[in-house]
Tab-separated table of C-alpha atoms in Angstrom:
chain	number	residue	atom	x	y	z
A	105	UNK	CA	99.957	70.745	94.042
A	106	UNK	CA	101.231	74.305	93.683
A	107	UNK	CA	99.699	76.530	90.890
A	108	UNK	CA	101.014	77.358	87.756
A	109	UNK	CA	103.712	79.387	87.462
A	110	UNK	CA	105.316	78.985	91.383
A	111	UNK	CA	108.727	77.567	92.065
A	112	UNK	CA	110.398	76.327	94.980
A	113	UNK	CA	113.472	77.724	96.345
A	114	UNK	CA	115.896	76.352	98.099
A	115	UNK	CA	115.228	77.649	101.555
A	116	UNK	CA	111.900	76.028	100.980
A	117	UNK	CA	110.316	79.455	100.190
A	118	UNK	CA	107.653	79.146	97.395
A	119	UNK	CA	107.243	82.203	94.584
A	120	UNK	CA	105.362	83.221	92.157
A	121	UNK	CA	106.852	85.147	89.069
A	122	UNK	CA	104.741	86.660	86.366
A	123	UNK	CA	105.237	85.244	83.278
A	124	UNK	CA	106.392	87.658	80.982
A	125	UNK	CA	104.569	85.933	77.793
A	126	UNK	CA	101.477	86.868	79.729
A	127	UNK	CA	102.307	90.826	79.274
A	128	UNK	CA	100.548	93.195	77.046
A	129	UNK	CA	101.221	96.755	77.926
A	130	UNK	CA	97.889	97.925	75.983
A	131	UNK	CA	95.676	95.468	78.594
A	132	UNK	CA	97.402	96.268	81.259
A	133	UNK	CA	97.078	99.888	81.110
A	134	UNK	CA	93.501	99.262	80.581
A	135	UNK	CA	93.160	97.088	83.521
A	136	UNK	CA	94.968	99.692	85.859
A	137	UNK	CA	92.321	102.082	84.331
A	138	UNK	CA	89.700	100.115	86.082
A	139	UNK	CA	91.376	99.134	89.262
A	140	UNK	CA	92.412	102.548	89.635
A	141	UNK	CA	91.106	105.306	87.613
A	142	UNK	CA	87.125	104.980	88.856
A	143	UNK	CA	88.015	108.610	91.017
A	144	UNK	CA	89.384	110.632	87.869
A	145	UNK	CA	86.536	109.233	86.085
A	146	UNK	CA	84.222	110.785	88.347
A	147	UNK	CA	85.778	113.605	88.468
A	148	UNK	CA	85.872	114.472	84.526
A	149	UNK	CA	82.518	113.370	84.622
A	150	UNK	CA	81.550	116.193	87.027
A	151	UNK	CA	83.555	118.912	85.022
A	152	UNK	CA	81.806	117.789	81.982
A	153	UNK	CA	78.296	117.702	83.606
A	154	UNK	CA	79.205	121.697	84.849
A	155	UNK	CA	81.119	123.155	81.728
A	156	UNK	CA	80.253	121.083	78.684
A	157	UNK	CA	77.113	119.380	78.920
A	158	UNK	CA	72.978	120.383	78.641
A	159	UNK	CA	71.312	120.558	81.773
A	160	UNK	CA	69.387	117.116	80.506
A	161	UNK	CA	72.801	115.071	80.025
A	162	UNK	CA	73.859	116.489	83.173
A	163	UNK	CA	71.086	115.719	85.239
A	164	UNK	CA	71.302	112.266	83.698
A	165	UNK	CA	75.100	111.629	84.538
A	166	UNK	CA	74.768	113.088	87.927
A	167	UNK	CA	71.835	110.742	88.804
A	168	UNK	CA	73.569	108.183	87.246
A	169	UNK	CA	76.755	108.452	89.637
A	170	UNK	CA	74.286	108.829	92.894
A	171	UNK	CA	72.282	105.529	91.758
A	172	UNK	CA	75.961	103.738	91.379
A	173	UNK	CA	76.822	105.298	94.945
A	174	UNK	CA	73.729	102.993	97.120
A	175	UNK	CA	73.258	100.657	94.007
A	176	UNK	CA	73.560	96.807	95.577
A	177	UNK	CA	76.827	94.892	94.704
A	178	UNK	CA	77.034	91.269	93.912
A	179	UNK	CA	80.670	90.011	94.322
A	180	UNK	CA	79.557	86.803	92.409
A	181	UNK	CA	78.184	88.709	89.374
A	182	UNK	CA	79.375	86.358	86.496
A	183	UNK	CA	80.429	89.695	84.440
A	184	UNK	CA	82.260	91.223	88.001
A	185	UNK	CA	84.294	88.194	88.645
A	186	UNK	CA	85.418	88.283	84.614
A	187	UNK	CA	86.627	91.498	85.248
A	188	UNK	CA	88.307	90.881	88.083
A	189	UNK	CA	90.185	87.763	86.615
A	190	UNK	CA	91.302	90.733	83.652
A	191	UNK	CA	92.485	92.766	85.973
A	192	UNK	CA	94.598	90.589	88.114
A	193	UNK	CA	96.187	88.905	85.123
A	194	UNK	CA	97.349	91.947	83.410
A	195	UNK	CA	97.592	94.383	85.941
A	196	UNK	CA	99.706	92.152	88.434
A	197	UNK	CA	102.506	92.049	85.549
A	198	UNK	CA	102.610	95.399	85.098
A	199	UNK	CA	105.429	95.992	87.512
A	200	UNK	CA	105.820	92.985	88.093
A	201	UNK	CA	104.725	91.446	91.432
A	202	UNK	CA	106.661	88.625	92.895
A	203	UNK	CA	104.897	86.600	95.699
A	204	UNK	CA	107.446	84.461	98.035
A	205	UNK	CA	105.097	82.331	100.757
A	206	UNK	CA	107.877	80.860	103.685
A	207	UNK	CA	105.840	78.184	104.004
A	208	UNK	CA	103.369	77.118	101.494
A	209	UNK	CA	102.187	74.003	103.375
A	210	UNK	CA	101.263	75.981	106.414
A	211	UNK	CA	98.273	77.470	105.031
A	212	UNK	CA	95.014	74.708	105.464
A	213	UNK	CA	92.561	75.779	102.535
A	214	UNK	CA	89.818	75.346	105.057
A	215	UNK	CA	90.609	78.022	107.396
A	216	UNK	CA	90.497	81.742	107.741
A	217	UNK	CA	93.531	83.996	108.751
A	218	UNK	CA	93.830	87.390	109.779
A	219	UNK	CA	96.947	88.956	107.172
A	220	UNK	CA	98.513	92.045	108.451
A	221	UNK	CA	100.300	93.862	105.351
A	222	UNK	CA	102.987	96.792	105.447
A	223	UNK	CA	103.255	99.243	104.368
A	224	UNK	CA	100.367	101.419	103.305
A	225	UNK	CA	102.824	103.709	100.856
A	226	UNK	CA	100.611	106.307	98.553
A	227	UNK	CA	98.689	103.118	97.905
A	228	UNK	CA	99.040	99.297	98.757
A	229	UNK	CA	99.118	98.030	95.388
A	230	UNK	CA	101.034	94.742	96.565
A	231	UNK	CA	98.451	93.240	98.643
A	232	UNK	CA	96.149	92.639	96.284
A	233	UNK	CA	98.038	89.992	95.308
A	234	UNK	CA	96.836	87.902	97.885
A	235	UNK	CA	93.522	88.031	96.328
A	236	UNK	CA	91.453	84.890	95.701
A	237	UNK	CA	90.955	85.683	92.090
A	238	UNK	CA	94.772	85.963	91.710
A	239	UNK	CA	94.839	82.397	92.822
A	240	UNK	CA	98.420	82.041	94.070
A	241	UNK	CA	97.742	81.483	97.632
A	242	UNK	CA	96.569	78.093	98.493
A	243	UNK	CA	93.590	79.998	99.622
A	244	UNK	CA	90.194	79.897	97.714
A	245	UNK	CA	88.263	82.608	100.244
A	246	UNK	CA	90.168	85.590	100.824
A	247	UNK	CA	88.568	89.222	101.862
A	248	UNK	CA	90.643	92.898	101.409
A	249	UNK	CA	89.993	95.352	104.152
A	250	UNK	CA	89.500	99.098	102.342
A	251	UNK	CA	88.607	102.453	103.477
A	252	UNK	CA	84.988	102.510	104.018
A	253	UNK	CA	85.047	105.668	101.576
A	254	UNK	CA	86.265	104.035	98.720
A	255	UNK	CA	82.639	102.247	98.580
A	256	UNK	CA	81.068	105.037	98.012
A	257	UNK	CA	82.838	106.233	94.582
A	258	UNK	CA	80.563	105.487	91.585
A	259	UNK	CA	82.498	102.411	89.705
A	260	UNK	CA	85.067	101.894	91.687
A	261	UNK	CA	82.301	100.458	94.618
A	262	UNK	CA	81.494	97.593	91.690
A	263	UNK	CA	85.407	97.206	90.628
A	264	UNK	CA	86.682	96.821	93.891
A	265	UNK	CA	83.876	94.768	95.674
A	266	UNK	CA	84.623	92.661	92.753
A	267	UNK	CA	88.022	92.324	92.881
A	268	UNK	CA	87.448	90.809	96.288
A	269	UNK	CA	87.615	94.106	98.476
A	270	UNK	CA	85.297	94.955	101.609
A	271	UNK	CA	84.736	98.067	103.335
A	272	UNK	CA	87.183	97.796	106.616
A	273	UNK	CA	84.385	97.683	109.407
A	274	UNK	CA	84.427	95.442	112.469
A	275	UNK	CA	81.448	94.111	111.654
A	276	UNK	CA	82.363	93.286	108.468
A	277	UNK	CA	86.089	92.004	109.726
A	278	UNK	CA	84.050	89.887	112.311
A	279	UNK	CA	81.383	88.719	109.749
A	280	UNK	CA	83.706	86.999	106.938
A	281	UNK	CA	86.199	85.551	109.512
A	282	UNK	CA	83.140	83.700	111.020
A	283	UNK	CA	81.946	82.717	107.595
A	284	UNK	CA	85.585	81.025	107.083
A	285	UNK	CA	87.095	83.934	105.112
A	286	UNK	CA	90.416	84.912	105.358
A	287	UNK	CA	90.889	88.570	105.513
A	288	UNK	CA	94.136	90.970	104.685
A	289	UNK	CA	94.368	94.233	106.383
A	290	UNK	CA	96.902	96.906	106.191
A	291	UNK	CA	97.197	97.771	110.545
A	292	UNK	CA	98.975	100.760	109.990
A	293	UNK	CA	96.255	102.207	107.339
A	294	UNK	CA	96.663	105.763	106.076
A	295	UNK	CA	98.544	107.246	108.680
A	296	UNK	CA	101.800	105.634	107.483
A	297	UNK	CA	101.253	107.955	104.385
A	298	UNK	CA	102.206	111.023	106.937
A	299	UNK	CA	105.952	109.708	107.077
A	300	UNK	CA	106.445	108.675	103.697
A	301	UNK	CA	110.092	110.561	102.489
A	302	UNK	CA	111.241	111.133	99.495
A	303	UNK	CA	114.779	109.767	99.949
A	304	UNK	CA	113.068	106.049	100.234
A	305	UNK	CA	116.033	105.495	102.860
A	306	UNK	CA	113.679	104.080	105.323
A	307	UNK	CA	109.516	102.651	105.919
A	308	UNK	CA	107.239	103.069	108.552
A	309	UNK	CA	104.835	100.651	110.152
A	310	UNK	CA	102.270	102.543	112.157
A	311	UNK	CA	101.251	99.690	114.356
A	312	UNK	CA	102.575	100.153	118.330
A	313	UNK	CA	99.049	101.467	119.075
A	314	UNK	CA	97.001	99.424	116.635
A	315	UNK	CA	95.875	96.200	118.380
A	316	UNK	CA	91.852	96.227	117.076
A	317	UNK	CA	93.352	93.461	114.187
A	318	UNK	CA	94.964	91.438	117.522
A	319	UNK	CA	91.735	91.400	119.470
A	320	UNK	CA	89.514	89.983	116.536
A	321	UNK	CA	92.017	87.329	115.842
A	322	UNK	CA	92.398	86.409	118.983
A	323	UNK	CA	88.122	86.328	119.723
A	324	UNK	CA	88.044	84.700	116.479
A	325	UNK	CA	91.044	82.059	116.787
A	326	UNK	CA	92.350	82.878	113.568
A	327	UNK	CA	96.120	82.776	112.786
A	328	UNK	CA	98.016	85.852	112.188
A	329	UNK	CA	100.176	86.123	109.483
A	330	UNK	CA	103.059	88.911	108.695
A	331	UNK	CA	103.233	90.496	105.115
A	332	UNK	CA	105.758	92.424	103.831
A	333	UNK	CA	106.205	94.218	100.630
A	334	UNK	CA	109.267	95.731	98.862
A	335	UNK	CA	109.366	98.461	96.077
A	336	UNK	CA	105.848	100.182	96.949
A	337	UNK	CA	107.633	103.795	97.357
A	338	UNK	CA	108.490	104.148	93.584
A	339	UNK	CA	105.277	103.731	92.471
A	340	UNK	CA	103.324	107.548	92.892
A	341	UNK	CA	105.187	110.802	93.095
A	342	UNK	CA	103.440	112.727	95.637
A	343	UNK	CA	103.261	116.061	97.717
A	344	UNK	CA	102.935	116.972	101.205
A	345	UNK	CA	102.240	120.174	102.864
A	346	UNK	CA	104.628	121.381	105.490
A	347	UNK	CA	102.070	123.405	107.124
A	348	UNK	CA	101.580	121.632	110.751
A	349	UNK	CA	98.178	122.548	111.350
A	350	UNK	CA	96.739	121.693	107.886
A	351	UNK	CA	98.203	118.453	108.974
A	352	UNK	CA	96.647	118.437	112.168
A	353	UNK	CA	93.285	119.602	110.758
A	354	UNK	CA	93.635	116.420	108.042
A	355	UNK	CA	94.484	114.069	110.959
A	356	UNK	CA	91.637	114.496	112.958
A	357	UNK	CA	89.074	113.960	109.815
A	358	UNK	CA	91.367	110.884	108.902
A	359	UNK	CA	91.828	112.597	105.796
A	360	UNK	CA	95.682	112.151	104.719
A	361	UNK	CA	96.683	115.842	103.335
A	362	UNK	CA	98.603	114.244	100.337
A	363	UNK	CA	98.317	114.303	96.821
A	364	UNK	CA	100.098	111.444	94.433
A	365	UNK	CA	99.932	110.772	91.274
A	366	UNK	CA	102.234	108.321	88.745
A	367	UNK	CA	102.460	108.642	84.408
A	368	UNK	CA	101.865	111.797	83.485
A	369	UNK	CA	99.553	113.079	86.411
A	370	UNK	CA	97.907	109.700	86.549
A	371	UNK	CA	96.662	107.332	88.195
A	372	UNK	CA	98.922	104.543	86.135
A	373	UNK	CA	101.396	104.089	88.396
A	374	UNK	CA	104.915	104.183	87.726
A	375	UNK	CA	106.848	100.677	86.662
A	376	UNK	CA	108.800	99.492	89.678
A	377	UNK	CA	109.361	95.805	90.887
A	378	UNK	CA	107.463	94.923	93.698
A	379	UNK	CA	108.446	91.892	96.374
A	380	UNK	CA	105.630	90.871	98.463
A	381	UNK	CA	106.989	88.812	101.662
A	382	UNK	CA	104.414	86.108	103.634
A	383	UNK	CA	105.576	84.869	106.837
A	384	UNK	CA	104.271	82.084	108.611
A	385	UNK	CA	101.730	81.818	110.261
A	386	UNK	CA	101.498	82.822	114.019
A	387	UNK	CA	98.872	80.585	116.039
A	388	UNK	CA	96.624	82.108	118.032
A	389	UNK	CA	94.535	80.735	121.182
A	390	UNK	CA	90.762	81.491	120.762
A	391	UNK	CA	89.604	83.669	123.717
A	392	UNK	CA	86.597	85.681	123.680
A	393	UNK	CA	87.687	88.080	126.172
A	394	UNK	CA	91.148	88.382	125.752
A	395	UNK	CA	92.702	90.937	128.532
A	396	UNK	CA	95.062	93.605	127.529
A	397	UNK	CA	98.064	91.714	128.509
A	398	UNK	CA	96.801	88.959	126.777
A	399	UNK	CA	96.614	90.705	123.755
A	400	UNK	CA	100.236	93.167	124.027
A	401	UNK	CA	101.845	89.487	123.906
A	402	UNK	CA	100.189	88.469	120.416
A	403	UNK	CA	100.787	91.879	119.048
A	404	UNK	CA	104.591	91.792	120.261
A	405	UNK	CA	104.668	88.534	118.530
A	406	UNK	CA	103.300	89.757	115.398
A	407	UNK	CA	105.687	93.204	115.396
A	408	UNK	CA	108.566	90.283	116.155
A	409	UNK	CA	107.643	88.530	112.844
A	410	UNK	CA	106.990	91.662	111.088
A	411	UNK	CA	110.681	92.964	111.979
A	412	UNK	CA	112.326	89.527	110.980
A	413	UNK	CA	110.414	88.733	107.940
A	414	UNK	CA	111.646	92.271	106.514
A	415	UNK	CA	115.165	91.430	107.608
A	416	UNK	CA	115.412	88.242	106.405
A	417	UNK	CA	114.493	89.420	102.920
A	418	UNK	CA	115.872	92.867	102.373
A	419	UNK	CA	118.433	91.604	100.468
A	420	UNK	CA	116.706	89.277	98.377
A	421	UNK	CA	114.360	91.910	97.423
A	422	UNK	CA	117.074	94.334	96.480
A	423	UNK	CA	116.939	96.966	99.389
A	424	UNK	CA	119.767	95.764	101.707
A	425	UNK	CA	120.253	99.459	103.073
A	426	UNK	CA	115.886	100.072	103.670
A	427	UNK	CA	115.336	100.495	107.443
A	428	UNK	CA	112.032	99.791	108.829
A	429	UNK	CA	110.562	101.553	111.840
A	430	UNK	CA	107.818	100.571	113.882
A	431	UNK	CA	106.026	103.702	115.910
């Protein structure tokens, strides 16, 4: 039984649609504000502490924000998992997000796959979609890979653990495949925002020299599965210096040297239409010690079914002239 509000296609491609009943522009705006506004928060709340308030309230907020930095998350929190259902529902249609699964049936409830997602973009707002909470994949435990950084922002650590995010570790990748989770990565991760353009003519998938993703699917036996998603680009305006050692510097501390922002300096994105693509699944022989050859033949497989699932749906997602290049 599919969930509410999917449809079959003809080519036997499932999809999800947002209902449009469903939108509210005043709750979604306010559940973008907590998905994505915990930074800017922060932020005014440090101003405030230094220009406007006493030395006591200060002192107070500041501790505050440090306790919320180590505080102990509970991604089951009854409240948490409320939010997160908010969130989902009212952010998702925002855009909107379509979801189109190749094959629904392929995915077995009771087992964990390793979901590699392009592109990163400013930020890759279309794979949360695949979250469990969202409930459109036939999948009831599903992990998101994020920066280990983002855990340590006051609010957003609680927001985001409860929305169904992890910090992207290999112990933690390792940990909640073994405990049957499925888990969604983006391979290419921040480096893809160095060769964002303008233009939009073309996307880039960092992911010839990422192959840490292959190895633990392959030691864990998971399936890999291709994601794809369409329309990310409008969503931020956003500058880059030109200055080739700045950029240099930023690389080598991991530290993108990019600023974006979306309505009125922001961090509401822009409305655009996204398309979020999910190939089928690739199987993958559990080996423990998989050699290097061993693993260059999954990853070629899964750059294959990257390349085709973007090709085969270009046009149904309303970019027939978007080129995608894999460095």
């Amino acid at each position: 039984m599919m969930p509410e509000g999917m449809e079959e296609e003809e080519d036997g491609t499932v999809v999800f649609r947002q209902r449009t009943v469903d939108y509210s522009p005043v709750r979604a705006v306010v559940a973008l504000a907590l998905w994505l506004g915990a930074i800017y928060l922060n932020l005014l709340l440090l101003l405030a502490s230094v220009f406007f308030f006493s030395e006591g309230v200060a002192a107070l907020v500041l501790g505050t924000q440090l306790f919320l930095m180590f505080a102990p998350v509970n991604d089951t929190n009854r409240l948490g998992c409320n939010i997160a259902r908010f969130v989902y529902k009212h952010a998702l249609g925002y855009f909107p997000i379509t979801l189109h699964v190749e094959d629904y049936t392929a995915f077995d409830p009771n087992k964990a796959y390793v979901f590699g997602y392009e592109p990163h973009c400013a930020m890759p707002l279309g794979l949360w979609v695949l979250a469990a909470h969202v409930g459109f994949m036939p999948i009831t435990k599903m992990k998101i890979l994020a920066s280990s950084a983002a855990f340590y922002v006051p609010f957003q650590r609680h927001i985001w653990t409860w929305l169904g995010l992890i910090p992207a570790s290999k112990e933690n990748f390792y940990s909640y495949l073994g405990a049957g989770y499925s888990c969604a990565v983006v391979p290419g991760g921040l480096r893809e925002m160095l060769h964002m353009d303008h233009e939009q003519h073309s996307e880039v998938a960092c992911i010839r020299s990422r192959k840490g993703f292959i190895r633990i699917a392959m030691q864990t036996g998971c399936p890999l599965v291709p994601v794809f998603c369409f329309g990310q680009g409008p969503l931020y305006n956003w500058w880059r210096p030109g200055n080739k050692i700045l950029v240099n510097i930023t690389r080598a501390i991991k530290a993108p040297p990019i600023v974006f922002w979306g309505k009125f300096g922001s961090p509401i994105p822009f409305r655009s239409p996204m398309h979020v693509f999910v190939g089928r699944p690739i199987e993958v022989k559990k080996i423990n010690q998989p050699t290097m050859h061993e693993i260059n033949a999954v990853h070629e497989k899964f750059i294959m079914g990257l390349q085709e699932l973007f090709n085969r749906h270009k046009n149904k997602a309303g970019y027939p002239n978007l080129q995608l290049h894999v460095i």
